[in-house]
Amino acid sequence: MEILQQLTFLERGIIAGLIIGFICPLVGAFLLVRRITIISEALSHITLTGITAGVFLSQAVIWLNFVNPLYTGFLFSLAGSLLVEKLRQIYRHFQELAVPIILSSGIGLSAVLISLAQSSYNEWYSYLFGSIVTVTLNDLFFIMFTGLAALLILGAFYKELLSISFDQEFAETTGISVNRLNFFFAVLVALVISMSMKVVGILLVGAMVTLPVAASIQIAKSFKQVIILGIIFGETAMIAGIALSYYLNIATGGVIVVAGVVILIITNLVKRLTQAGTAAS
Amino acid sequence: MERKKERPYVLEIENLSYSYGRRNAIENINLKIDEGSFLGLVGPNGSGKSTLIKSILGLLTPQKGSVKIFGKPLNKFRDWSRIGFVSQKANSFNSGFPATVYEVVSMGLYGKIGMFRFLTKKHKEKIIEAIEQVGMEDYINQNIGQLSGGQQQRVFIARALVSEPSLLILDEPTVGVDARSVNNFYTMLKQLNEEKGITLILVTHDIGAMSEYVTDVACINKFLHFHGGAQEFEFQQEEMMSALYGHDVQVLTHNHDHHHHHEYDGGAPQ
């Protein structure tokens, strides 16, 4: 605790970034193979609603002024995540509907709450596009706590989640409870999205979940490699993004995403070249 | 014969019925399966074979009647690692899935190991052993999506075998597998049955190819029409076929699904 309090704002930002760069691809790999990476978009927007609600509450209700908007962001993200599951069951034949429903509700509610709350443009800007220099000690605690919770869930259910993602029917016949697992997975995704908010920003959270694994799946031979390479790419994008955004004074999330896109392009080129190489030999 | 009396049946199905909405898929099925048998479960498409299998596996809850596995009622049965399942390969997995043969086979152990635990050295040995059993050891680190249909099916058998089940259920495992591989495939099943003593249930509409390998046959078309030894079945085959075929025509007129007709013709012996 003492050590954490002595950190400079930049060190806090870097630690937060490294945690996010590690966990986003880890969960992203599961979203990828389950073909639901798009859910991250819906959840990031409903998280914005939570954050605006938090800001609004801390202003409007005196005894709630200690509320860190990240926590209300997480609560909304969790509710959204469970709701997505529910909507996918209700619209069994049109499962893709769940995402636009949650996304547009999220952004609509946010707009309402933003106009009610009185905040500076800068505060919203950092939530939209991410910023490492505004990571407070309280934010860092939140990121560490949610990161740890996400790792615990993954540690507990990694095998089960993989089996269900590959072949749900078979997984059920080995005694794995799909409903229970889907619940924990929803919690996991909600944790990861709300955790990334401060550094990467609402508009770009989906990128951190998607880009590293989209790059790694191009060259990975196994699921394990998708995860390991995804983490390496995620951390690389994160470090490059933080460094460049600090020295050039541009939005952190933006640079991180651009770095992720560059990695994606490189892996695609590498795949092309190696395939051409094997075809020629 | 004496052994059978001492041991419970692997599977006891009593008065089992299941319907999807108004349509009855299976009705009043009674079927007992002895340990060590190799049962061919045949019937035309839409005859309720898959419904019966899903009821056995606990994927569907019986609406009427009961299912007992290893002497235990379905809702009390927990030891799912004793049952291996190989489904119709076709639409059950995404061929772009980034998993190796080793990773796919290890999934057969995941339900058994439990949460917060990872594969031990012993588990890893078992995985390799199961891969060797189906003759896929040369492909252990290959991506599952890059294999042929027959090879993929072998991998799925290994995934079902790795938990060392005493009952192996295969639902139309040869769909999408080329004709030459099918015979090798059945030979491999027969070996598993004879050498390892695994009870097998093979669901198929391909009566011709199957009947050389199985010990028992059950025919269903909504109802159970026949259950007995393979030789007895050979004897009554023609009669059986026409009985099933007759019902098949009824199904045809209900569903307007002409596809059934052709496939069933393909399976008929010359």
PDB file of C-alpha atoms in Angstrom, chain B residues 101-102 105 126-140 158:
ATOM      1  CA  VAL B 101      -5.267 -32.338 -31.872  1.00  0.00           C
ATOM      2  CA  TYR B 102      -3.693 -32.494 -28.415  1.00  0.00           C
ATOM      3  CA  VAL B 105      -8.419 -34.489 -27.012  1.00  0.00           C
ATOM      4  CA  LYS B 126      -3.541 -40.421 -20.999  1.00  0.00           C
ATOM      5  CA  ILE B 127      -4.120 -37.843 -23.717  1.00  0.00           C
ATOM      6  CA  ILE B 128      -1.206 -39.171 -25.764  1.00  0.00           C
ATOM      7  CA  GLU B 129      -2.372 -42.749 -25.193  1.00  0.00           C
ATOM      8  CA  ALA B 130      -5.856 -41.910 -26.479  1.00  0.00           C
ATOM      9  CA  ILE B 131      -4.378 -40.233 -29.555  1.00  0.00           C
ATOM     10  CA  GLU B 132      -2.267 -43.321 -30.220  1.00  0.00           C
ATOM     11  CA  GLN B 133      -5.292 -45.557 -29.814  1.00  0.00           C
ATOM     12  CA  VAL B 134      -6.951 -43.915 -32.805  1.00  0.00           C
ATOM     13  CA  GLY B 135      -3.704 -43.810 -34.766  1.00  0.00           C
ATOM     14  CA  MET B 136      -3.369 -40.028 -34.891  1.00  0.00           C
ATOM     15  CA  GLU B 137      -0.007 -39.686 -33.117  1.00  0.00           C
ATOM     16  CA  ASP B 138       1.643 -38.169 -36.194  1.00  0.00           C
ATOM     17  CA  TYR B 139      -0.778 -35.257 -36.103  1.00  0.00           C
ATOM     18  CA  ILE B 140      -0.618 -34.413 -32.426  1.00  0.00           C
ATOM     19  CA  ALA B 158      -9.900 -39.964 -28.873  1.00  0.00           C
TER      20      ALA B 158
END
